[in-house]
Coordinates of C-alpha atoms in Angstrom, one line a residue:
Chain A
M26 CA -15.4 10.3 -61.6
R27 CA -18.8 9.4 -60.3
K28 CA -17.2 6.7 -58.1
A29 CA -14.8 9.2 -56.7
C30 CA -17.7 11.6 -56.0
L31 CA -19.7 8.9 -54.3
R32 CA -16.7 7.9 -52.2
R33 CA -16.3 11.5 -51.2
V34 CA -19.9 11.9 -50.3
L35 CA -19.9 8.7 -48.3
C36 CA -16.8 9.9 -46.5
Y37 CA -18.4 13.2 -45.7
A38 CA -21.5 11.4 -44.5
C39 CA -19.6 9.2 -42.1
C40 CA -17.5 12.1 -40.8
L41 CA -20.6 14.2 -40.3
S42 CA -22.5 11.4 -38.6
L43 CA -19.6 10.7 -36.2
V44 CA -19.2 14.4 -35.4
L45 CA -22.9 14.8 -34.8
G46 CA -22.7 11.6 -32.6
V47 CA -20.0 13.2 -30.5
F48 CA -22.1 16.3 -30.0
A49 CA -25.3 14.5 -29.5
Y50 CA -23.9 11.9 -27.1
R51 CA -24.8 12.5 -23.5
P52 CA -23.4 10.1 -20.9
A53 CA -26.1 8.2 -19.1
K54 CA -27.2 9.9 -16.0
A55 CA -26.0 8.5 -12.7
E56 CA -29.1 7.2 -11.0
A57 CA -27.8 6.8 -7.5
V58 CA -29.5 9.3 -5.3
F59 CA -27.4 10.5 -2.4
V60 CA -29.4 12.9 -0.4
S61 CA -27.4 15.2 1.9
P62 CA -28.6 15.3 5.5
L63 CA -29.5 19.0 5.1
A64 CA -31.5 18.4 2.0
A65 CA -33.5 15.6 3.6
L66 CA -33.8 17.7 6.8
G67 CA -35.1 20.7 5.0
A68 CA -37.7 18.7 3.2
S69 CA -38.6 16.8 6.4
L70 CA -39.0 20.0 8.4
I71 CA -41.2 21.5 5.8
A72 CA -43.3 18.4 5.5
S73 CA -43.5 18.4 9.3
V74 CA -44.8 22.0 9.2
V75 CA -47.4 21.1 6.7
V76 CA -48.8 18.1 8.5
G77 CA -48.6 19.7 12.0
T78 CA -46.6 19.0 15.0
T79 CA -47.9 15.5 15.7
A80 CA -47.2 14.1 12.3
T81 CA -47.1 10.4 12.0
F82 CA -45.9 8.8 8.9
F83 CA -46.8 5.3 8.0
V84 CA -45.6 3.0 5.3
E85 CA -47.8 0.3 3.9
S86 CA -46.3 -2.5 5.9
G87 CA -46.6 -0.7 9.2
A88 CA -45.3 2.2 11.2
A89 CA -42.0 3.5 10.2
D90 CA -39.4 3.5 12.9
D91 CA -37.8 6.6 11.5
I92 CA -39.7 9.4 9.9
G93 CA -36.6 10.0 7.9
D94 CA -37.1 6.7 6.0
A95 CA -40.6 7.8 5.0
I96 CA -39.5 11.3 4.0
D97 CA -36.5 9.9 2.2
F98 CA -38.7 7.7 0.2
L99 CA -41.0 10.6 -0.8
L100 CA -38.0 12.9 -1.5
E101 CA -36.5 10.3 -3.7
E102 CA -39.8 9.9 -5.6
Y103 CA -40.2 13.6 -5.9
I104 CA -36.6 13.9 -7.2
S105 CA -37.3 11.4 -9.9
V106 CA -40.4 13.3 -10.9
M107 CA -38.4 16.5 -11.0
D108 CA -35.7 14.8 -13.0
E109 CA -38.3 13.8 -15.6
L110 CA -40.2 17.0 -15.6
M111 CA -37.6 19.7 -15.2
G112 CA -34.5 18.1 -16.5
Y113 CA -32.7 18.3 -13.2
T114 CA -30.6 15.3 -12.4
P115 CA -31.0 14.0 -8.9
Q116 CA -27.5 15.1 -8.1
E117 CA -28.3 18.7 -9.3
I118 CA -31.4 18.8 -7.1
C119 CA -29.5 17.5 -4.1
E120 CA -26.7 20.0 -4.8
I121 CA -29.1 22.9 -5.1
V122 CA -31.0 22.1 -1.9
G123 CA -27.9 20.9 -0.1
S124 CA -25.8 23.9 -1.0
G125 CA -28.7 26.3 -0.6
A126 CA -29.5 25.2 3.0
T127 CA -27.6 26.7 5.8
L128 CA -28.0 26.1 9.5
E129 CA -28.3 29.3 11.6
D130 CA -28.9 29.8 15.2
G131 CA -32.2 28.2 15.8
A132 CA -33.2 28.1 12.1
I133 CA -32.4 26.6 8.8
R134 CA -32.3 28.9 5.9
L135 CA -33.0 27.8 2.3
S136 CA -32.0 30.0 -0.6
S137 CA -34.5 31.1 -3.1
R138 CA -33.6 28.4 -5.6
A139 CA -33.4 25.7 -3.0
G140 CA -36.6 27.0 -1.4
K141 CA -38.4 26.8 -4.7
L142 CA -37.5 23.2 -5.1
T143 CA -38.4 22.4 -1.5
A144 CA -41.6 24.4 -1.9
G145 CA -42.3 22.3 -4.9
F146 CA -42.0 19.3 -2.6
I147 CA -44.7 20.7 -0.4
N148 CA -46.9 21.3 -3.4
W149 CA -46.3 17.8 -4.6
L150 CA -47.1 16.4 -1.1
Q151 CA -50.3 18.3 -1.0
N152 CA -51.6 18.1 -4.6
V153 CA -50.1 14.9 -5.9
K154 CA -49.9 12.7 -2.8
G155 CA -53.0 14.2 -1.3
L156 CA -51.6 15.5 1.9
S157 CA -53.4 18.4 3.6
A158 CA -52.4 20.7 6.4
D159 CA -55.2 19.3 8.5
D160 CA -54.0 15.7 8.3
S161 CA -52.4 14.4 11.4
S162 CA -51.2 11.3 9.6
F163 CA -50.4 10.4 6.1
D164 CA -50.2 7.0 4.5
I165 CA -47.3 6.6 2.1
S166 CA -48.0 3.9 -0.4
V167 CA -44.8 2.0 -0.9
P168 CA -45.0 -0.2 -4.0
G169 CA -44.9 -3.8 -3.1
D170 CA -43.2 -4.7 -6.3
Y171 CA -39.8 -4.7 -4.7
L172 CA -40.4 -8.0 -3.0
V173 CA -39.9 -10.7 -5.6
S174 CA -38.4 -13.5 -3.7
Q175 CA -37.7 -14.5 -0.2
P176 CA -34.6 -16.6 0.1
Y177 CA -33.8 -17.6 3.6
A178 CA -30.4 -18.4 5.1
S179 CA -29.7 -19.2 8.6
L180 CA -26.7 -19.8 10.9
G181 CA -27.2 -22.3 13.7
F182 CA -25.3 -21.4 16.8
D183 CA -27.2 -22.6 19.8
P184 CA -25.6 -21.8 22.1
I185 CA -22.9 -19.4 20.8
P186 CA -19.6 -21.2 20.8
A187 CA -17.4 -21.0 23.9
E188 CA -14.7 -19.1 22.1
F189 CA -17.0 -16.0 22.4
A190 CA -17.0 -16.1 26.1
G191 CA -16.0 -12.6 27.2
Y192 CA -16.2 -11.2 23.7
D193 CA -18.8 -9.4 21.6
I194 CA -20.3 -11.3 18.7
C195 CA -20.7 -9.4 15.6
I196 CA -22.1 -10.3 12.2
S197 CA -21.6 -8.7 8.9
Y198 CA -23.4 -9.3 5.7
R199 CA -21.8 -9.4 2.3
L200 CA -23.4 -9.5 -1.1
Y201 CA -21.9 -10.7 -4.3
Y202 CA -23.1 -9.8 -7.7
G203 CA -20.9 -10.9 -10.5
D204 CA -17.4 -9.5 -9.9
Y205 CA -18.7 -7.1 -7.3
S206 CA -19.0 -7.7 -3.6
F207 CA -19.6 -5.4 -0.8
V208 CA -20.6 -5.4 2.8
V209 CA -24.2 -4.4 3.1
G210 CA -24.2 -3.9 6.8
S211 CA -23.1 -5.0 10.2
S212 CA -25.1 -6.0 13.2
D213 CA -24.8 -4.4 16.6
C214 CA -22.0 -6.2 18.5
V215 CA -23.5 -8.0 21.5
Y216 CA -21.6 -9.1 24.5
V217 CA -21.9 -12.9 25.0
V218 CA -22.9 -14.2 28.4
D219 CA -23.2 -17.9 29.1
G220 CA -23.5 -18.7 25.4
Y221 CA -26.3 -16.2 24.7
P222 CA -26.3 -12.5 23.7
S223 CA -26.6 -10.3 26.7
N224 CA -29.6 -8.4 25.4
G225 CA -31.4 -11.4 24.1
H226 CA -31.6 -10.0 20.6
A227 CA -29.9 -7.7 18.2
F228 CA -30.7 -6.6 14.7
L229 CA -28.9 -5.7 11.6
A230 CA -30.7 -3.5 9.3
S231 CA -29.3 -1.9 6.2
D232 CA -30.5 0.5 3.6
V233 CA -27.8 1.3 1.2
F234 CA -27.3 2.5 -2.3
C235 CA -25.2 0.5 -4.6
S236 CA -24.4 1.3 -8.2
F237 CA -23.3 -1.0 -10.9
G238 CA -22.1 1.1 -13.9
T239 CA -25.0 3.3 -15.1
N240 CA -27.6 1.0 -13.7
Y241 CA -29.0 1.7 -10.3
I242 CA -29.5 -0.9 -7.7
R243 CA -30.7 -0.5 -4.2
W244 CA -31.2 -2.9 -1.4
F245 CA -34.1 -1.7 0.6
E246 CA -33.8 -3.8 3.7
S247 CA -31.9 -6.7 5.1
T248 CA -32.1 -7.9 8.6
V249 CA -30.2 -10.2 10.8
G250 CA -31.7 -11.0 14.1
W251 CA -30.9 -13.0 17.2
A252 CA -33.9 -14.9 18.2
S253 CA -34.3 -15.7 21.9
D254 CA -36.7 -18.5 21.2
A255 CA -35.0 -21.8 22.1
N256 CA -36.7 -23.6 19.2
K257 CA -35.0 -21.5 16.6
P258 CA -31.4 -21.1 15.7
L259 CA -29.9 -18.6 18.0
I260 CA -28.7 -16.6 15.1
N261 CA -30.8 -16.5 12.0
T262 CA -31.4 -14.2 9.1
G263 CA -34.6 -12.4 9.7
M264 CA -35.8 -11.6 6.2
H265 CA -35.1 -12.3 2.5
P266 CA -31.5 -11.1 2.6
A267 CA -30.7 -10.1 -0.9
C268 CA -33.8 -9.5 -2.9
Y269 CA -34.9 -6.0 -2.5
V270 CA -33.3 -5.0 -5.8
R271 CA -34.1 -2.3 -8.2
Y272 CA -32.5 -2.7 -11.6
N273 CA -32.8 -0.1 -14.3
P274 CA -31.5 -1.4 -17.6
S275 CA -32.1 1.9 -19.4
P276 CA -31.7 4.8 -17.0
T277 CA -32.2 7.4 -19.7
V278 CA -35.7 6.2 -20.4
P279 CA -38.1 7.6 -17.8
G280 CA -40.4 5.1 -16.3
A281 CA -38.3 2.2 -17.6
D282 CA -37.3 1.0 -14.1
V283 CA -37.6 -2.7 -13.8
Y284 CA -37.9 -4.2 -10.4
A285 CA -36.3 -7.5 -10.5
C286 CA -34.4 -10.0 -8.6
I287 CA -31.0 -10.6 -10.0
P288 CA -28.7 -13.4 -8.9
V289 CA -26.8 -12.3 -5.8
W290 CA -24.7 -14.4 -3.6
T291 CA -24.7 -13.7 0.1
N292 CA -22.8 -14.8 3.0
F293 CA -22.4 -14.0 6.6
N294 CA -19.1 -13.3 8.4
V295 CA -19.1 -13.8 12.1
Y296 CA -16.5 -11.9 14.2
K297 CA -15.6 -11.8 17.7
E298 CA -14.5 -8.5 19.1
D299 CA -12.7 -7.7 22.3
D300 CA -13.1 -4.7 24.6
L301 CA -10.6 -2.7 22.6
G302 CA -12.6 -3.2 19.4
N303 CA -10.1 -5.6 17.9
R304 CA -12.0 -7.9 15.6
E305 CA -11.2 -11.4 14.6
L306 CA -12.9 -13.4 11.9
F307 CA -14.5 -16.4 13.5
W308 CA -16.5 -17.9 10.8
L309 CA -16.9 -17.2 7.1
G310 CA -20.2 -18.7 6.1
E311 CA -21.7 -19.4 2.8
G312 CA -25.2 -18.0 2.4
C313 CA -27.8 -18.5 -0.2
E314 CA -28.1 -17.8 -3.8
V315 CA -31.1 -15.8 -4.8
D316 CA -33.2 -17.4 -7.5
A317 CA -32.4 -15.9 -10.8
A318 CA -35.5 -17.0 -12.6
V319 CA -37.8 -14.3 -11.3
P320 CA -40.1 -12.5 -13.6
M321 CA -39.5 -8.8 -14.0
E322 CA -42.2 -6.3 -13.5
A323 CA -42.2 -2.8 -14.9
V324 CA -43.3 0.0 -12.6
T325 CA -44.4 3.3 -14.0
L326 CA -46.1 6.3 -12.6
S327 CA -49.8 6.8 -13.5
P328 CA -50.5 10.1 -15.3
N329 CA -52.3 11.7 -12.4
E330 CA -49.2 11.3 -10.3
R331 CA -47.1 13.5 -12.6
L332 CA -46.3 16.9 -11.4
T333 CA -47.5 19.5 -13.9
S334 CA -46.1 22.7 -12.5
I335 CA -44.3 24.1 -9.5
P336 CA -46.3 26.5 -7.4
N337 CA -45.5 30.2 -7.0
V338 CA -45.0 29.9 -3.3
L339 CA -41.7 31.5 -3.0
P340 CA -40.7 34.8 -4.6
D341 CA -37.3 35.4 -6.1
Q342 CA -34.8 37.3 -4.0
S343 CA -36.1 35.8 -0.9
S344 CA -35.2 32.9 1.4
L345 CA -37.2 30.5 3.4
L346 CA -36.4 30.6 7.1
I347 CA -37.5 27.6 9.1
G348 CA -37.4 28.3 12.8
L349 CA -36.1 25.4 14.9
P350 CA -37.1 25.6 18.6
V351 CA -34.4 23.2 19.7
S352 CA -31.7 24.3 22.0
G353 CA -28.2 22.9 22.2
L354 CA -27.7 22.5 18.4
D355 CA -24.0 22.2 17.6
L356 CA -24.0 24.0 14.2
S357 CA -20.4 23.0 13.5
D358 CA -21.6 19.4 13.3
Q359 CA -24.2 19.4 10.6
Q360 CA -24.7 15.6 10.7
G361 CA -25.1 15.7 14.5
A362 CA -27.5 18.7 14.3
A363 CA -29.5 16.9 11.6
D364 CA -29.7 13.8 13.7
M365 CA -30.9 15.8 16.7
L366 CA -33.6 17.6 14.7
M367 CA -34.7 14.4 13.1
G368 CA -35.0 12.8 16.5
A369 CA -37.1 15.8 17.7
I370 CA -39.4 15.3 14.6
N371 CA -39.7 11.6 15.4
A372 CA -40.6 12.3 18.9
G373 CA -43.2 14.9 17.8
T374 CA -41.6 17.6 20.1
L375 CA -40.6 19.9 17.3
S376 CA -42.9 22.6 16.0
P377 CA -40.9 24.5 13.4
S378 CA -42.2 27.7 11.9
V379 CA -41.8 28.9 8.3
T380 CA -41.3 32.5 7.3
I381 CA -40.4 34.0 4.0
E382 CA -37.8 36.7 4.1
G383 CA -37.1 39.2 1.4
Q384 CA -39.3 40.4 -1.4
A385 CA -42.9 39.7 -0.9
T386 CA -44.1 40.1 -4.5
D387 CA -45.4 37.0 -6.1
I388 CA -43.4 36.1 -9.1
P389 CA -44.5 33.3 -11.4
G390 CA -41.8 30.8 -12.2
T391 CA -40.1 27.7 -11.1
G392 CA -36.7 28.8 -10.4
T393 CA -35.3 29.8 -13.8
D394 CA -36.5 32.3 -16.3
D395 CA -37.0 29.7 -18.9
D396 CA -39.6 27.8 -16.8
T397 CA -42.0 30.6 -16.4
V398 CA -45.6 29.3 -16.0
I399 CA -48.1 31.0 -18.3
A400 CA -51.5 31.1 -16.9
V401 CA -54.4 30.7 -19.3
P402 CA -56.7 33.7 -18.9
G403 CA -60.2 33.0 -17.6
A404 CA -63.5 33.6 -19.3
D405 CA -63.7 37.2 -18.2
A406 CA -60.3 38.2 -19.5
D407 CA -60.2 41.0 -22.0
L408 CA -58.9 40.7 -25.5
L409 CA -55.5 42.1 -24.6
D410 CA -54.8 39.2 -22.3
W411 CA -55.8 36.8 -25.1
T412 CA -53.6 38.6 -27.5
K413 CA -50.7 38.4 -25.1
Y414 CA -51.3 34.7 -24.5
I415 CA -51.5 33.9 -28.2
G416 CA -48.4 36.0 -28.8
Q417 CA -46.5 34.1 -26.1
K418 CA -47.6 30.8 -27.5
V419 CA -46.6 31.8 -31.0
A420 CA -43.2 33.1 -29.8
S421 CA -42.6 29.7 -28.1
I422 CA -43.1 27.8 -31.4
P423 CA -39.5 28.3 -32.7
K424 CA -38.2 27.1 -29.4
A425 CA -40.5 24.0 -29.6
I426 CA -39.4 23.3 -33.1
G427 CA -35.7 23.7 -32.1
Q428 CA -36.2 21.3 -29.2
S429 CA -38.0 18.8 -31.5
V430 CA -35.1 19.0 -34.0
A431 CA -32.5 18.6 -31.3
E432 CA -34.4 15.6 -29.9
A433 CA -34.6 14.0 -33.4
V434 CA -30.9 14.6 -34.0
A435 CA -30.0 13.2 -30.7
A436 CA -32.2 10.2 -31.3
A437 CA -30.6 9.6 -34.7
F438 CA -27.0 10.3 -33.9
S439 CA -26.6 9.7 -30.2
P440 CA -24.8 6.4 -29.8
D441 CA -26.1 3.8 -27.4
P442 CA -24.4 4.3 -24.0
K443 CA -24.1 0.5 -23.6
L444 CA -22.1 0.3 -26.8
V445 CA -20.0 3.2 -25.8
N446 CA -19.4 1.7 -22.4
E447 CA -18.4 -1.6 -24.0
I448 CA -15.9 0.1 -26.4
T449 CA -14.4 2.3 -23.8
G450 CA -14.3 -0.5 -21.3
A451 CA -12.5 -2.8 -23.8
F452 CA -9.9 -0.1 -24.6
S453 CA -9.4 0.8 -21.0
A454 CA -8.8 -2.9 -20.1
K455 CA -6.3 -3.3 -22.9
F456 CA -4.5 -0.1 -22.6
G457 CA -4.2 0.3 -18.9
F458 CA -1.0 2.4 -19.3
V459 CA -3.2 5.4 -20.3
E460 CA -4.1 5.8 -16.7
T461 CA -0.5 5.7 -15.7
L462 CA 0.2 8.3 -18.4
K463 CA -2.5 10.5 -16.8
H464 CA -0.7 10.2 -13.5
V465 CA 2.5 11.1 -15.1
G466 CA 0.9 14.1 -16.8
D467 CA -0.4 15.2 -13.5
D468 CA 3.0 14.7 -11.9
M469 CA 4.8 16.7 -14.6
F470 CA 2.3 19.4 -15.5
G471 CA 0.4 19.8 -12.3
M472 CA 3.2 21.3 -10.2
T473 CA 2.3 24.7 -8.8
A474 CA 3.7 26.8 -6.0
A475 CA 1.3 25.2 -3.6
S476 CA 2.2 21.6 -4.4
E477 CA 4.9 19.6 -2.8
P478 CA 8.3 20.4 -4.4
P479 CA 9.9 17.4 -6.1
V480 CA 12.7 15.6 -4.3
V481 CA 15.2 13.2 -5.9
W482 CA 16.0 10.3 -3.7
I483 CA 18.9 7.9 -4.0
H484 CA 18.4 4.5 -2.5
L485 CA 21.9 3.6 -1.3
E486 CA 20.5 0.5 0.4
D487 CA 19.9 -1.0 -3.0
A488 CA 23.6 -0.8 -3.9
E489 CA 25.2 -4.1 -4.4
G490 CA 28.5 -4.9 -2.8
R491 CA 30.1 -5.8 0.5
Y492 CA 29.9 -2.3 2.0
D493 CA 27.0 -0.6 3.6
Y494 CA 26.5 2.7 1.9
G495 CA 23.6 3.8 4.1
G496 CA 19.9 4.2 3.5
T497 CA 17.8 6.6 1.4
V498 CA 19.3 10.0 0.9
K499 CA 18.2 13.2 -0.8
A500 CA 20.1 13.9 -4.0
L501 CA 18.2 17.0 -5.0
D502 CA 15.6 18.9 -3.0
M503 CA 13.7 21.6 -4.9
S504 CA 12.0 23.0 -1.9
W505 CA 14.4 25.9 -1.9
Y506 CA 12.6 27.1 -5.1
Q507 CA 9.1 26.9 -3.7
R508 CA 9.2 30.4 -2.2
Y509 CA 10.2 31.9 -5.5
K510 CA 8.1 29.8 -7.8
E511 CA 4.9 31.9 -7.7
D512 CA 6.8 35.1 -8.8
M513 CA 9.1 33.3 -11.2
D514 CA 6.2 31.6 -12.8
R515 CA 4.6 34.9 -13.5
I516 CA 7.8 36.4 -15.0
L517 CA 8.6 33.3 -17.1
G518 CA 5.0 32.9 -18.1
G519 CA 4.9 36.5 -19.4
F520 CA 8.0 35.9 -21.6
L521 CA 6.5 32.6 -22.8
W522 CA 3.3 34.3 -23.8
I523 CA 5.1 37.1 -25.6
A524 CA 7.2 34.7 -27.6
Y525 CA 4.2 32.4 -28.4
L526 CA 1.9 35.3 -29.4
W527 CA 4.6 36.6 -31.7
L528 CA 4.9 33.2 -33.4
L529 CA 1.2 33.0 -33.6
I530 CA 0.8 36.4 -35.3
K531 CA 3.4 35.3 -37.8
R532 CA 1.4 32.2 -38.6
A533 CA -2.0 34.0 -38.5
P534 CA -2.5 33.9 -42.3
D535 CA -2.0 30.1 -42.4
I536 CA -4.4 29.6 -39.5
I537 CA -7.1 31.7 -41.1
S538 CA -6.7 30.0 -44.4
G539 CA -6.7 26.5 -42.9
A540 CA -3.3 25.7 -44.3
G541 CA -1.4 22.5 -43.4
M542 CA 1.3 22.2 -40.8
T543 CA 4.1 22.4 -43.4
L544 CA 4.4 24.6 -46.4
A545 CA 6.4 24.0 -49.6
E546 CA 7.5 26.7 -52.0
S547 CA 9.5 26.7 -55.1
N548 CA 11.0 29.1 -57.6
Y549 CA 10.6 26.5 -60.4
I550 CA 7.5 26.4 -62.5
D551 CA 7.9 22.7 -63.0
D552 CA 7.1 22.1 -59.4
F553 CA 3.6 23.5 -59.9
Q554 CA 0.7 21.8 -61.5
M555 CA -2.8 22.6 -62.5
V556 CA -5.6 21.1 -60.5
S557 CA -9.2 21.1 -61.8
G558 CA -8.0 23.5 -64.5
Q559 CA -8.3 26.4 -62.1
K560 CA -6.0 26.2 -59.1
I561 CA -2.2 26.1 -59.0
L562 CA -0.8 24.2 -56.0
A563 CA 2.7 23.3 -55.1
R564 CA 2.4 19.5 -54.8
R565 CA 5.8 18.1 -55.7
S566 CA 8.1 20.3 -53.8
K567 CA 8.9 18.8 -50.4
K568 CA 11.6 21.1 -49.2
L569 CA 12.8 24.6 -49.6
R570 CA 15.2 25.2 -52.3
Chain B
M9 CA -29.2 5.0 -34.6
I10 CA -26.9 6.0 -37.5
T11 CA -23.9 6.5 -35.3
D12 CA -24.6 3.2 -33.7
G13 CA -24.5 1.5 -37.1
I14 CA -21.2 3.1 -38.0
L15 CA -19.7 2.4 -34.5
N16 CA -20.9 -1.2 -34.7
I17 CA -19.2 -1.7 -38.1
I18 CA -15.9 -0.2 -36.8
W19 CA -16.2 -2.0 -33.5
G20 CA -16.9 -5.3 -35.3
I21 CA -13.6 -4.8 -37.3
V22 CA -11.5 -3.7 -34.4
K23 CA -12.9 -6.1 -31.8
G24 CA -11.1 -9.2 -33.1
P25 CA -7.6 -7.8 -33.4
L26 CA -8.1 -5.9 -30.2
G27 CA -8.8 -9.2 -28.4
S28 CA -5.4 -10.6 -29.4
V29 CA -3.6 -7.5 -28.2
P30 CA -2.0 -8.2 -24.8
D31 CA -2.9 -6.0 -21.9
L32 CA -0.5 -3.1 -21.9
N33 CA 0.2 -1.7 -18.5
I34 CA 3.0 0.4 -17.0
N35 CA 3.7 0.2 -13.3
Y36 CA 3.3 3.7 -12.0
D37 CA 5.2 3.1 -8.8
G38 CA 8.2 1.7 -10.6
L39 CA 8.2 4.6 -13.0
S40 CA 7.8 7.3 -10.5
N41 CA 10.6 5.9 -8.4
S42 CA 13.1 5.9 -11.2
S43 CA 15.8 8.5 -11.1
V44 CA 15.2 9.8 -14.6
Y45 CA 11.6 10.5 -13.7
Q46 CA 12.5 12.3 -10.5
Y47 CA 15.1 14.5 -12.2
L48 CA 12.7 15.3 -15.0
R49 CA 10.1 16.4 -12.4
A50 CA 12.7 18.5 -10.7
A51 CA 13.7 20.2 -13.9
L52 CA 10.1 20.9 -14.9
Y53 CA 9.4 22.4 -11.5
L54 CA 11.3 25.4 -12.7
F55 CA 8.9 26.0 -15.6
P56 CA 5.6 27.8 -15.2
M57 CA 3.6 24.7 -16.1
D58 CA 0.2 26.4 -16.0
T59 CA 1.4 28.7 -18.7
V60 CA 2.8 25.8 -20.7
Q61 CA -0.5 24.0 -20.4
S62 CA -2.4 27.0 -21.6
I63 CA -0.1 27.4 -24.6
F64 CA -0.6 23.7 -25.4
A65 CA -4.4 24.1 -25.1
V66 CA -4.3 27.2 -27.4
T67 CA -2.1 25.3 -29.9
A68 CA -4.4 22.3 -29.9
T69 CA -7.4 24.5 -30.4
L70 CA -5.8 26.2 -33.3
W71 CA -5.1 22.8 -34.8
V72 CA -8.7 21.9 -34.6
L73 CA -9.7 25.3 -36.0
R74 CA -7.4 24.8 -39.0
M75 CA -8.8 21.3 -39.5
V76 CA -12.3 22.6 -39.5
I77 CA -11.4 25.4 -42.0
A78 CA -9.6 22.9 -44.2
F79 CA -12.5 20.5 -44.1
L80 CA -15.0 23.3 -45.0
R81 CA -12.7 24.4 -47.8
S82 CA -12.4 20.9 -49.2
L83 CA -16.2 20.5 -48.9
W84 CA -16.6 23.8 -50.8
A85 CA -14.1 22.8 -53.4
S86 CA -15.8 19.5 -54.0
L87 CA -19.1 21.1 -55.0
P88 CA -19.6 21.0 -58.8
I89 CA -20.7 24.6 -58.9
V90 CA -17.2 25.9 -57.9

């Protein structure tokens, strides 16, 4: 009896744990940050307004060619802080800012929510990164930890082979990591004259995001250059091609980013391209293998770099209107407009203005009601303020306790994403037919009046025999029904719902009582038995008599 | 932590046999080009599939509801005070 009881308790504990695990499990956040042009543009413009019209941005290693690079770097850092502080994922932030930003004639308008996030960016620039409105330049400190190794690979064409005469020479750059491979970038194609590139030099630069599973890897920079110096190979790789790698083994843990060099194979593909853009692979070259034995170094933000609150710079029910004194903007082409504005910022010819439209009352908060900032009253505050303050703090205790309990439950019951990935990956690999079944389900159950009507084809060309029966012909074309389908679906759906609800009502007592799918009943007392001395259950009858 | 332990035990048991199971795949192109498949699609085109899906969803939800009620009832019945 005790054994049975123990077994039951163990069974319940396992079930409960797995159920809690299911609810507590949160898939690892995707760490790749894809900043929409408008989001980057909005932040860039505002930063430009803050620093003045002649803003110059510098990175540690020298002047940035493109202000967008510097702003992107800051924006990415800010997003990671917001992710940590406010619980927004990078994707959510980008979606909020991207969807809340609209280009108007000569202005970009940010919605209240997007404006708050962007305004938070200003505050962060000012208070955390130390940027003031009087500054004409601003040093951005780029961590040097990315550079861990400098492998060097070179291709020696001096001069460029004669086959390229009359063609462009192009080079692309491919990285390999485990089973993954991808082209990082391609050089400018350069016309070859007398065995040398017509412009004397060309550069390949790439700055791409790559994602392996839940871990986030980014190549910051790779360069291929043509050197015109006769003492050097005509084509060589300019810099450490594959080692600007950021690897985060545990994306769910803030500050756990590890900057490391992981083994990556590289090679260079050399193409020749004719005037029509037809490309032919000329040489597939092996590159270098990056040294795997490189020490990892953790990078974390220092406490004073953490954002503690978002300023009350933008009231609710208002929008941020940034005036853009640039003529000729094609608003239908957002990417083109963004490029044009970015170019104007780079050239220092843009002097945008910022105005707030809508309610002018200052409302504390950070974008949602839950994030209201409570200011601590000063020394001259009256007792009522203190009472309110204490009352608010006391009222927040249950919420804090709830959050603590939720975090503890999540920590205890949330399964390791790596283990979940391993299990799901193993099952996906073994049972690939599930994906096919999903396709089949979509095919069968996803048909609507708007979708393509099914057509049954007969392939007569496949028929065996000495006669030619023709090609593929339609056996049944359901397109005739498409015009009626929407109305007929409504009519048939109505009847189906009536019939189903009627059956449901008939079964309502069973559903409410949690009865099984089948019921047994009997008119014979022998078919009943006593259980626990209290209950009478029909156990032996398997069919209706 | 706790769920990890349980999953590790189950996974440890399942992993071995799973490794010996051959990869099971169905060629979608071959399937979707078969006559039976196409005729079935044509027949189902006449049905209001969004309604059918909704009914399936409601039915599945009711199954889950009944399972939860049955679980709670058995939990209650297992208590020594009842």
